[in-house]
Amino acid sequence: MSVMRFRSTRDAQLTAGFGEALTQGLAPDGGLYVPTEWPSLGTGSFGARESLAGVGAKLLAPFLAGDPLAPSLPQMTAEAFDFPAPVVALGRTGRLAVLELFHGPTAAFKDFGARFLAACLCRLRGPQSRPLTILVATSGDTGGAVAAAFHGRPGIEVAVLFPKGLVSPTQERQLTCWGGNVRSFSVRGTFDDCQRLVKQAFLDRRWQEERALSSANSINLGRLLPQAVYYAAASLAVFRCHGEPASFIVPSGNLGNAVACLWARRLGLPIAQVVLAHNANRAVPDFLETGDWRPRPSVATLASAMDVGDPSNMERLRSLHPQLSEIRAAVSACVVDDEAIRARIRAGYEEFGQAWCPHTATAAEAYARLPAERRDSGRWVLVSTAHPAKFREIVEPLIGREVAVPESLARLFARPTECTEIDADLASLRDALRDGRVLEGR
Ligand SMILES: *Cc1c(COP(=O)(O)O)cnc(C)c1O
């Protein structure tokens, strides 16, 4: 196998190996790392009864080729993918299913990427390494998943930034219940402000001098690449069962999950159509329609983990498909407003007895809006990104009953919480971090 390099979306000459790309998070020119080559991994590359971890080890092997982490890959995928991602049939037609990505420790799909990244970063640290500070901006679920994945790992400190008052109460508890090597900051601003702060810190020389910094947002290759694994496993399962490729509807915000799906397709996995379901943050659907890329401030919606006005991974999407015509051929997109999200949560319960989180409901609504012939000609898989219990304040009144809380979440809810409020500027973050415990790495 040849050695795999990753290049910046901005400057193709700026390349890094897998481990380097993970440690850096963002490329030095502010771009995002993407693979320079696409190995071919069709259905024949995978065994018939491969576990998720097994699919992961095969899929990721070419990307780690030549990297010091390569020998640990099977161990890392076993550690990260130790919970299932089942494809569950829905309704009577047999053509519709849900990919449940919420069986991890914090009950959202971000557990997959966060746990794989943690497995990698821990192994990249030598005994002499400086303490590593992971900065993570979160619109809700990322922070919890990253905190859970890194909590208690020696030599690693996590700072979670979330927009004050813009995450659900349940999510907020998951962001603030950790203590130890994890600190959370509620930022007086939006998710985009949080994301901007993280990017600024990375590009700031003083920060780089003061501490070893890494990011755990979906801008980090080490989060995004492993997300291709569940698309691979799900598409293989559908293909083996029905002899047809799967089409996915992906609830999308920062576009990490969607890009992971497109990467899996580029690798040769049996994936047909990809639909991006957005909430009222419509930059991507508008771009597909008009060809004008106009990022904008995010607006708050019920599907808050998708409240992104300027999705970072747009750069990766455009790097994969440079021409507008190619992007239009690769994906379609739709906008689902809060009213429609509510209606779809109700309908999902009436029709299928399913309680959907607001994000999953956007995918279900996007499916319902597909033209009938498109619906009937595909094997559609709704990507369920979070457990409804994380959004029970929204879901329960709509379906008129309580949502059972998975045990993993119940354990988190029982912990005490703590967080620091800061202004949305770099100096405030710097001060708060400095006089807090993170630097001491307690
Ligand atoms: C993060 C998140 C999304 C959006 O995923 P992106 O990769 O940012 O597009 C959707 N649903 C849930 C529950 C999330 O946590």
Tab-separated table of C-alpha atoms and ligand atoms in Angstrom:
chain	number	residue	atom	x	y	z
A	1	MET	CA	0.000	0.000	0.000
A	2	SER	CA	1.327	3.426	-0.813
A	3	VAL	CA	1.683	6.076	1.859
A	4	MET	CA	-1.441	8.206	2.116
A	5	ARG	CA	-1.135	11.984	2.322
A	6	PHE	CA	-3.830	14.480	3.146
A	7	ARG	CA	-3.956	17.937	1.587
A	8	SER	CA	-5.478	21.227	2.565
A	9	THR	CA	-8.696	22.140	0.772
A	10	ARG	CA	-7.097	25.521	0.034
A	11	ASP	CA	-3.560	24.696	-1.020
A	12	ALA	CA	-2.992	21.287	-2.602
A	13	GLN	CA	0.740	21.602	-1.933
A	14	LEU	CA	0.177	21.663	1.834
A	15	THR	CA	0.084	18.013	2.810
A	16	ALA	CA	0.333	15.966	5.999
A	17	GLY	CA	0.308	12.352	7.067
A	18	PHE	CA	-2.681	10.941	8.950
A	19	GLY	CA	-1.320	11.473	12.477
A	20	GLU	CA	-0.080	14.965	11.649
A	21	ALA	CA	-3.406	15.963	10.138
A	22	LEU	CA	-5.185	14.776	13.292
A	23	THR	CA	-2.883	16.618	15.638
A	24	GLN	CA	-3.124	19.843	13.638
A	25	GLY	CA	-6.898	19.744	13.224
A	26	LEU	CA	-6.916	22.641	10.789
A	27	ALA	CA	-4.283	22.898	8.032
A	28	PRO	CA	-1.788	25.749	8.530
A	29	ASP	CA	-3.474	27.816	5.792
A	30	GLY	CA	-6.867	27.510	7.488
A	31	GLY	CA	-8.086	24.834	5.084
A	32	LEU	CA	-9.377	21.378	5.982
A	33	TYR	CA	-7.526	18.162	5.339
A	34	VAL	CA	-8.869	15.828	2.664
A	35	PRO	CA	-7.395	12.622	1.203
A	36	THR	CA	-5.157	13.055	-1.842
A	37	GLU	CA	-6.219	9.685	-3.217
A	38	TRP	CA	-9.330	7.555	-3.194
A	39	PRO	CA	-8.573	3.872	-2.863
A	40	SER	CA	-11.154	1.569	-4.396
A	41	LEU	CA	-13.201	-0.329	-1.818
A	42	GLY	CA	-16.184	-2.037	-3.410
A	43	THR	CA	-18.481	-4.611	-1.830
A	44	GLY	CA	-15.916	-7.337	-2.603
A	45	SER	CA	-13.398	-5.715	-0.259
A	46	PHE	CA	-15.422	-6.650	2.806
A	47	GLY	CA	-16.284	-10.009	4.347
A	48	ALA	CA	-19.914	-11.136	4.501
A	49	ARG	CA	-20.334	-10.997	8.254
A	50	GLU	CA	-17.947	-8.282	9.198
A	51	SER	CA	-18.548	-6.338	12.437
A	52	LEU	CA	-18.661	-2.562	12.401
A	53	ALA	CA	-15.137	-2.523	13.855
A	54	GLY	CA	-14.022	-4.969	11.166
A	55	VAL	CA	-15.498	-2.839	8.370
A	56	GLY	CA	-13.781	0.138	9.987
A	57	ALA	CA	-10.362	-1.520	10.059
A	58	LYS	CA	-10.635	-2.425	6.346
A	59	LEU	CA	-12.009	0.908	5.225
A	60	LEU	CA	-9.536	3.016	7.159
A	61	ALA	CA	-6.427	0.906	6.459
A	62	PRO	CA	-5.487	2.652	3.175
A	63	PHE	CA	-5.793	6.042	4.875
A	64	LEU	CA	-3.408	5.084	7.661
A	65	ALA	CA	-0.977	3.354	5.304
A	66	GLY	CA	2.589	4.323	6.190
A	67	ASP	CA	1.527	6.154	9.353
A	68	PRO	CA	2.914	5.210	12.781
A	69	LEU	CA	-0.696	4.585	13.887
A	70	ALA	CA	-1.317	1.944	11.227
A	71	PRO	CA	-0.402	-1.121	13.343
A	72	SER	CA	-2.873	-0.017	16.054
A	73	LEU	CA	-5.793	0.387	13.661
A	74	PRO	CA	-7.695	-2.837	14.438
A	75	GLN	CA	-7.363	-2.097	18.145
A	76	MET	CA	-8.526	1.486	17.666
A	77	THR	CA	-11.608	0.584	15.643
A	78	ALA	CA	-12.481	-2.116	18.180
A	79	GLU	CA	-12.193	0.470	20.954
A	80	ALA	CA	-14.129	3.200	19.120
A	81	PHE	CA	-16.866	1.148	17.445
A	82	ASP	CA	-17.911	-0.934	20.412
A	83	PHE	CA	-21.629	-0.186	20.067
A	84	PRO	CA	-23.959	-1.025	17.183
A	85	ALA	CA	-25.247	1.077	14.272
A	86	PRO	CA	-28.252	-0.987	13.184
A	87	VAL	CA	-30.300	-0.455	10.030
A	88	VAL	CA	-33.890	-0.914	11.196
A	89	ALA	CA	-36.703	-1.439	8.676
A	90	LEU	CA	-39.562	1.021	8.866
A	91	GLY	CA	-43.156	0.476	7.811
A	92	ARG	CA	-44.568	-2.082	5.442
A	93	THR	CA	-43.098	-1.210	2.067
A	94	GLY	CA	-39.733	-2.730	2.930
A	95	ARG	CA	-38.059	0.097	1.023
A	96	LEU	CA	-37.510	2.395	3.971
A	97	ALA	CA	-35.204	2.000	6.946
A	98	VAL	CA	-33.563	4.010	9.705
A	99	LEU	CA	-29.853	3.937	10.440
A	100	GLU	CA	-29.696	4.313	14.224
A	101	LEU	CA	-26.531	6.145	15.168
A	102	PHE	CA	-27.524	6.869	18.751
A	103	HIS	CA	-26.412	3.795	20.674
A	104	GLY	CA	-23.129	5.273	21.920
A	105	PRO	CA	-22.300	6.775	25.331
A	106	THR	CA	-23.871	10.198	24.626
A	107	ALA	CA	-26.647	8.917	22.360
A	108	ALA	CA	-25.726	10.786	19.156
A	109	PHE	CA	-23.716	9.883	16.059
A	110	LYS	CA	-20.826	12.075	17.126
A	111	ASP	CA	-19.743	9.339	19.551
A	112	PHE	CA	-18.313	7.413	16.578
A	113	GLY	CA	-15.934	10.102	15.399
A	114	ALA	CA	-15.067	11.387	18.862
A	115	ARG	CA	-14.163	7.958	20.151
A	116	PHE	CA	-12.027	7.145	17.143
A	117	LEU	CA	-10.240	10.479	17.400
A	118	ALA	CA	-9.607	9.895	21.111
A	119	ALA	CA	-8.216	6.444	20.384
A	120	CYS	CA	-5.833	8.001	17.830
A	121	LEU	CA	-4.724	11.067	19.797
A	122	CYS	CA	-3.920	9.048	22.910
A	123	ARG	CA	-1.626	6.819	20.906
A	124	LEU	CA	0.037	9.766	19.206
A	125	ARG	CA	1.249	11.176	22.488
A	126	GLY	CA	4.715	10.242	23.634
A	127	PRO	CA	5.719	10.070	27.320
A	128	GLN	CA	7.459	13.478	26.945
A	129	SER	CA	4.611	15.204	25.119
A	130	ARG	CA	3.278	18.534	26.387
A	131	PRO	CA	-0.270	18.335	27.718
A	132	LEU	CA	-2.645	18.573	24.782
A	133	THR	CA	-5.574	20.993	24.883
A	134	ILE	CA	-8.532	20.013	22.756
A	135	LEU	CA	-10.701	22.979	21.827
A	136	VAL	CA	-14.152	22.047	20.705
A	137	ALA	CA	-16.997	24.255	19.559
A	138	THR	CA	-20.352	22.584	19.820
A	139	SER	CA	-23.884	23.275	18.703
A	140	GLY	CA	-25.011	20.593	21.099
A	141	ASP	CA	-23.853	17.045	20.604
A	142	THR	CA	-20.194	17.348	19.643
A	143	GLY	CA	-19.093	18.639	23.007
A	144	GLY	CA	-20.735	15.835	24.935
A	145	ALA	CA	-19.366	13.160	22.648
A	146	VAL	CA	-15.856	14.617	22.748
A	147	ALA	CA	-15.981	15.118	26.506
A	148	ALA	CA	-17.116	11.518	27.002
A	149	ALA	CA	-14.442	10.187	24.658
A	150	PHE	CA	-11.581	12.094	26.326
A	151	HIS	CA	-12.747	12.253	29.929
A	152	GLY	CA	-10.109	10.828	32.237
A	153	ARG	CA	-7.507	10.363	29.483
A	154	PRO	CA	-4.132	11.352	30.939
A	155	GLY	CA	-2.246	14.316	29.462
A	156	ILE	CA	-5.246	15.584	27.535
A	157	GLU	CA	-7.402	18.552	28.509
A	158	VAL	CA	-10.691	19.425	26.866
A	159	ALA	CA	-12.319	22.865	26.595
A	160	VAL	CA	-15.896	22.735	25.338
A	161	LEU	CA	-17.431	25.943	23.916
A	162	PHE	CA	-21.168	26.126	23.417
A	163	PRO	CA	-23.563	28.998	22.622
A	164	LYS	CA	-25.200	30.168	25.832
A	165	GLY	CA	-28.888	29.297	25.967
A	166	LEU	CA	-28.907	27.777	22.486
A	167	VAL	CA	-28.550	24.107	23.339
A	168	SER	CA	-31.285	21.992	24.884
A	169	PRO	CA	-31.282	21.678	28.689
A	170	THR	CA	-30.559	17.993	28.295
A	171	GLN	CA	-27.616	18.723	26.020
A	172	GLU	CA	-26.308	21.396	28.348
A	173	ARG	CA	-26.104	18.873	31.152
A	174	GLN	CA	-24.069	16.605	28.931
A	175	LEU	CA	-21.660	19.414	28.208
A	176	THR	CA	-21.190	20.512	31.782
A	177	CYS	CA	-21.263	17.331	33.851
A	178	TRP	CA	-17.667	16.160	33.434
A	179	GLY	CA	-15.157	17.931	35.642
A	180	GLY	CA	-11.603	16.628	35.871
A	181	ASN	CA	-9.828	17.184	32.558
A	182	VAL	CA	-12.954	18.577	30.856
A	183	ARG	CA	-14.124	22.196	31.217
A	184	SER	CA	-17.086	23.822	29.560
A	185	PHE	CA	-17.617	27.438	28.552
A	186	SER	CA	-20.960	28.963	27.722
A	187	VAL	CA	-20.222	31.640	25.153
A	188	ARG	CA	-22.346	34.775	24.842
A	189	GLY	CA	-22.930	34.267	21.137
A	190	THR	CA	-23.959	31.684	18.552
A	191	PHE	CA	-22.431	28.404	17.447
A	192	ASP	CA	-20.720	30.259	14.626
A	193	ASP	CA	-19.038	32.490	17.209
A	194	CYS	CA	-17.818	29.405	19.063
A	195	GLN	CA	-16.485	27.914	15.865
A	196	ARG	CA	-14.791	31.183	14.932
A	197	LEU	CA	-13.091	31.327	18.336
A	198	VAL	CA	-11.638	27.872	17.867
A	199	LYS	CA	-10.374	28.723	14.396
A	200	GLN	CA	-8.857	31.982	15.631
A	201	ALA	CA	-7.077	30.240	18.479
A	202	PHE	CA	-5.518	27.847	15.994
A	203	LEU	CA	-4.239	30.566	13.745
A	204	ASP	CA	-2.925	32.637	16.665
A	205	ARG	CA	0.812	32.187	17.211
A	206	ARG	CA	0.642	33.015	20.894
A	207	TRP	CA	-1.821	30.197	21.461
A	208	GLN	CA	0.343	27.784	19.574
A	209	GLU	CA	3.314	28.763	21.714
A	210	GLU	CA	1.470	28.453	24.977
A	211	ARG	CA	0.035	25.025	24.542
A	212	ALA	CA	-0.277	22.085	22.221
A	213	LEU	CA	-3.666	22.629	20.654
A	214	SER	CA	-5.926	20.269	18.824
A	215	SER	CA	-9.505	20.444	17.700
A	216	ALA	CA	-12.122	17.785	17.867
A	217	ASN	CA	-14.712	19.406	15.640
A	218	SER	CA	-15.768	17.751	12.450
A	219	ILE	CA	-13.091	19.911	10.839
A	220	ASN	CA	-10.726	17.296	12.288
A	221	LEU	CA	-10.076	14.548	9.791
A	222	GLY	CA	-9.915	12.054	12.643
A	223	ARG	CA	-13.592	12.599	13.346
A	224	LEU	CA	-14.845	12.745	9.836
A	225	LEU	CA	-13.113	9.788	8.255
A	226	PRO	CA	-14.401	7.203	10.775
A	227	GLN	CA	-17.938	8.401	10.073
A	228	ALA	CA	-17.612	6.881	6.617
A	229	VAL	CA	-17.464	3.531	8.407
A	230	TYR	CA	-21.123	3.323	9.409
A	231	TYR	CA	-22.191	4.354	5.918
A	232	ALA	CA	-20.033	1.566	4.562
A	233	ALA	CA	-21.474	-0.990	6.979
A	234	ALA	CA	-25.072	0.165	6.414
A	235	SER	CA	-24.790	0.252	2.627
A	236	LEU	CA	-23.195	-3.204	2.628
A	237	ALA	CA	-26.018	-4.538	4.817
A	238	VAL	CA	-28.678	-3.104	2.496
A	239	PHE	CA	-26.860	-4.334	-0.592
A	240	ARG	CA	-26.443	-7.873	0.752
A	241	CYS	CA	-30.071	-8.029	1.794
A	242	HIS	CA	-31.719	-6.471	-1.276
A	243	GLY	CA	-29.090	-6.402	-4.010
A	244	GLU	CA	-29.571	-2.646	-4.387
A	245	PRO	CA	-27.502	0.327	-3.307
A	246	ALA	CA	-28.778	2.390	-0.402
A	247	SER	CA	-29.800	6.042	-0.628
A	248	PHE	CA	-29.270	8.113	2.496
A	249	ILE	CA	-31.063	11.152	3.862
A	250	VAL	CA	-28.667	12.937	6.185
A	251	PRO	CA	-29.765	15.580	8.715
A	252	SER	CA	-27.098	18.194	8.076
A	253	GLY	CA	-25.589	21.209	9.772
A	254	ASN	CA	-21.840	21.514	9.493
A	255	LEU	CA	-21.948	18.887	6.719
A	256	GLY	CA	-19.489	16.495	8.356
A	257	ASN	CA	-21.875	13.580	8.407
A	258	ALA	CA	-22.925	14.215	4.821
A	259	VAL	CA	-19.355	14.507	3.554
A	260	ALA	CA	-18.512	11.213	5.302
A	261	CYS	CA	-21.354	9.610	3.334
A	262	LEU	CA	-20.065	11.087	0.066
A	263	TRP	CA	-16.553	9.867	0.876
A	264	ALA	CA	-17.909	6.345	1.420
A	265	ARG	CA	-19.590	6.555	-1.984
A	266	ARG	CA	-16.391	7.847	-3.603
A	267	LEU	CA	-14.569	4.810	-2.180
A	268	GLY	CA	-16.924	2.569	-4.117
A	269	LEU	CA	-19.468	1.551	-1.506
A	270	PRO	CA	-22.963	0.812	-2.804
A	271	ILE	CA	-24.531	4.190	-2.143
A	272	ALA	CA	-26.945	5.743	-4.642
A	273	GLN	CA	-28.542	9.083	-3.790
A	274	VAL	CA	-27.634	11.394	-0.922
A	275	VAL	CA	-30.150	13.950	0.302
A	276	LEU	CA	-29.182	16.685	2.751
A	277	ALA	CA	-31.968	17.577	5.168
A	278	HIS	CA	-31.421	21.043	6.602
A	279	ASN	CA	-33.402	23.026	9.116
A	280	ALA	CA	-34.144	26.716	8.532
A	281	ASN	CA	-30.399	27.369	8.154
A	282	ARG	CA	-30.575	27.228	4.398
A	283	ALA	CA	-27.152	28.272	3.094
A	284	VAL	CA	-26.521	24.898	1.447
A	285	PRO	CA	-29.937	24.353	-0.166
A	286	ASP	CA	-29.848	27.948	-1.430
A	287	PHE	CA	-26.387	27.381	-2.872
A	288	LEU	CA	-27.568	24.289	-4.743
A	289	GLU	CA	-30.469	26.271	-6.133
A	290	THR	CA	-28.743	29.536	-7.052
A	291	GLY	CA	-25.055	28.641	-7.323
A	292	ASP	CA	-24.277	31.520	-4.960
A	293	TRP	CA	-22.389	30.593	-1.802
A	294	ARG	CA	-23.713	32.937	0.823
A	295	PRO	CA	-22.861	31.904	4.382
A	296	ARG	CA	-24.956	33.747	6.923
A	297	PRO	CA	-25.534	33.998	10.665
A	298	SER	CA	-27.155	30.895	12.081
A	299	VAL	CA	-30.756	30.960	13.228
A	300	ALA	CA	-32.009	28.987	16.219
A	301	THR	CA	-34.295	26.038	15.421
A	302	LEU	CA	-35.691	22.938	17.133
A	303	ALA	CA	-32.986	20.847	15.458
A	304	SER	CA	-30.348	22.891	17.250
A	305	ALA	CA	-27.357	20.653	16.499
A	306	MET	CA	-27.863	21.675	12.868
A	307	ASP	CA	-28.017	25.429	13.484
A	308	VAL	CA	-25.054	26.291	11.306
A	309	GLY	CA	-25.060	29.271	8.966
A	310	ASP	CA	-21.547	28.816	7.624
A	311	PRO	CA	-20.829	25.090	7.453
A	312	SER	CA	-17.089	24.392	7.608
A	313	ASN	CA	-17.289	21.201	5.634
A	314	MET	CA	-18.602	23.057	2.597
A	315	GLU	CA	-14.918	23.338	1.736
A	316	ARG	CA	-14.624	19.583	1.724
A	317	LEU	CA	-17.768	19.191	-0.353
A	318	ARG	CA	-16.445	21.657	-2.922
A	319	SER	CA	-13.045	20.028	-2.909
A	320	LEU	CA	-14.680	16.670	-3.672
A	321	HIS	CA	-16.908	18.159	-6.376
A	322	PRO	CA	-15.340	21.391	-7.636
A	323	GLN	CA	-18.033	22.221	-10.209
A	324	LEU	CA	-21.509	23.338	-9.225
A	325	SER	CA	-22.944	20.887	-11.747
A	326	GLU	CA	-21.068	18.065	-10.019
A	327	ILE	CA	-22.348	19.036	-6.598
A	328	ARG	CA	-25.873	19.195	-7.968
A	329	ALA	CA	-25.447	15.711	-9.411
A	330	ALA	CA	-23.951	14.421	-6.148
A	331	VAL	CA	-26.530	15.649	-3.657
A	332	SER	CA	-29.910	17.284	-3.337
A	333	ALA	CA	-31.058	19.271	-0.345
A	334	CYS	CA	-34.171	20.503	1.346
A	335	VAL	CA	-35.153	22.982	4.036
A	336	VAL	CA	-37.381	21.872	6.905
A	337	ASP	CA	-38.716	24.609	9.164
A	338	ASP	CA	-39.702	24.152	12.810
A	339	GLU	CA	-43.386	23.815	11.969
A	340	ALA	CA	-42.649	20.909	9.639
A	341	ILE	CA	-40.283	19.338	12.175
A	342	ARG	CA	-43.041	19.342	14.785
A	343	ALA	CA	-45.570	17.917	12.362
A	344	ARG	CA	-43.163	15.189	11.285
A	345	ILE	CA	-42.367	14.151	14.863
A	346	ARG	CA	-46.116	13.725	15.424
A	347	ALA	CA	-46.582	11.890	12.131
A	348	GLY	CA	-43.641	9.575	12.780
A	349	TYR	CA	-45.189	8.505	16.039
A	350	GLU	CA	-48.638	8.007	14.548
A	351	GLU	CA	-47.442	6.220	11.435
A	352	PHE	CA	-44.571	4.110	12.727
A	353	GLY	CA	-44.764	4.305	16.524
A	354	GLN	CA	-41.310	5.934	16.422
A	355	ALA	CA	-40.150	8.809	18.586
A	356	TRP	CA	-37.755	10.854	16.462
A	357	CYS	CA	-35.428	13.569	17.649
A	358	PRO	CA	-35.930	16.873	15.774
A	359	HIS	CA	-32.862	16.203	13.591
A	360	THR	CA	-34.013	12.776	12.553
A	361	ALA	CA	-37.428	14.301	11.857
A	362	THR	CA	-35.889	16.609	9.241
A	363	ALA	CA	-34.686	13.528	7.368
A	364	ALA	CA	-38.101	11.895	7.655
A	365	GLU	CA	-39.717	15.077	6.338
A	366	ALA	CA	-37.244	15.241	3.450
A	367	TYR	CA	-38.212	11.677	2.605
A	368	ALA	CA	-41.909	12.494	2.700
A	369	ARG	CA	-41.307	15.354	0.266
A	370	LEU	CA	-39.480	13.249	-2.325
A	371	PRO	CA	-41.448	12.780	-5.536
A	372	ALA	CA	-43.239	9.414	-5.363
A	373	GLU	CA	-41.261	7.887	-8.213
A	374	ARG	CA	-37.981	8.785	-6.568
A	375	ARG	CA	-39.200	7.375	-3.280
A	376	ASP	CA	-40.361	4.130	-4.846
A	377	SER	CA	-37.280	3.554	-6.945
A	378	GLY	CA	-34.754	3.761	-4.107
A	379	ARG	CA	-33.819	1.890	-0.951
A	380	TRP	CA	-34.037	4.811	1.409
A	381	VAL	CA	-32.274	5.019	4.715
A	382	LEU	CA	-33.095	7.860	7.123
A	383	VAL	CA	-30.057	8.690	9.178
A	384	SER	CA	-31.104	9.000	12.812
A	385	THR	CA	-28.494	11.192	14.400
A	386	ALA	CA	-29.618	11.351	18.038
A	387	HIS	CA	-31.782	9.556	20.561
A	388	PRO	CA	-35.102	11.352	21.170
A	389	ALA	CA	-34.434	11.389	24.917
A	390	LYS	CA	-31.779	14.052	24.331
A	391	PHE	CA	-34.570	16.324	23.118
A	392	ARG	CA	-37.387	15.134	25.299
A	393	GLU	CA	-38.464	18.727	26.098
A	394	ILE	CA	-39.442	18.978	22.433
A	395	VAL	CA	-40.463	15.437	21.594
A	396	GLU	CA	-42.608	14.441	24.571
A	397	PRO	CA	-45.317	17.126	24.255
A	398	LEU	CA	-45.634	16.330	20.550
A	399	ILE	CA	-46.112	12.593	20.879
A	400	GLY	CA	-47.999	12.815	24.159
A	401	ARG	CA	-45.913	10.353	26.093
A	402	GLU	CA	-42.614	10.056	27.873
A	403	VAL	CA	-39.491	8.983	26.036
A	404	ALA	CA	-37.525	6.304	27.844
A	405	VAL	CA	-34.032	7.505	28.731
A	406	PRO	CA	-31.213	5.132	27.769
A	407	GLU	CA	-29.066	4.042	30.674
A	408	SER	CA	-25.960	5.827	29.410
A	409	LEU	CA	-27.780	9.170	29.446
A	410	ALA	CA	-29.406	8.521	32.807
A	411	ARG	CA	-25.954	8.081	34.305
A	412	LEU	CA	-24.790	11.418	32.907
A	413	PHE	CA	-27.913	13.205	34.120
A	414	ALA	CA	-27.098	12.167	37.672
A	415	ARG	CA	-23.754	14.016	37.713
A	416	PRO	CA	-23.290	17.576	39.073
A	417	THR	CA	-22.702	20.323	36.480
A	418	GLU	CA	-20.296	23.238	36.215
A	419	CYS	CA	-19.475	25.817	33.541
A	420	THR	CA	-17.920	29.264	32.976
A	421	GLU	CA	-19.656	32.012	31.006
A	422	ILE	CA	-17.460	34.045	28.620
A	423	ASP	CA	-17.749	36.698	25.909
A	424	ALA	CA	-17.369	35.628	22.306
A	425	ASP	CA	-13.811	36.832	21.873
A	426	LEU	CA	-10.448	35.181	22.002
A	427	ALA	CA	-9.142	37.235	24.935
A	428	SER	CA	-12.025	36.111	27.155
A	429	LEU	CA	-11.428	32.500	26.300
A	430	ARG	CA	-7.718	32.882	26.875
A	431	ASP	CA	-8.228	34.453	30.302
A	432	ALA	CA	-10.811	31.918	31.358
A	433	LEU	CA	-8.610	29.048	30.302
A	434	ARG	CA	-5.587	30.529	31.967
A	435	ASP	CA	-7.091	31.126	35.369
A	436	GLY	CA	-9.032	27.896	35.262
A	437	ARG	CA	-7.955	24.417	35.968
A	438	VAL	CA	-7.405	23.308	32.421
A	439	LEU	CA	-3.826	24.514	32.219
A	440	GLU	CA	-2.959	22.801	35.432
A	441	GLY	CA	-4.467	19.701	33.911
A	442	ARG	CA	-6.055	18.549	37.098
B	1	LIG	C1	-24.095	17.374	14.743
B	1	LIG	C2	-25.462	16.878	14.510
B	1	LIG	C3	-26.062	16.977	13.251
B	1	LIG	C4	-25.390	17.672	12.100
B	1	LIG	O1	-24.278	16.965	11.651
B	1	LIG	P1	-23.170	17.694	10.748
B	1	LIG	O2	-22.091	16.697	10.595
B	1	LIG	O3	-22.747	18.897	11.511
B	1	LIG	O4	-23.836	18.052	9.472
B	1	LIG	C5	-27.310	16.431	13.088
B	1	LIG	N1	-27.967	15.842	14.111
B	1	LIG	C6	-27.425	15.726	15.326
B	1	LIG	C7	-28.208	15.079	16.405
B	1	LIG	C8	-26.162	16.239	15.573
B	1	LIG	O5	-25.634	16.124	16.784
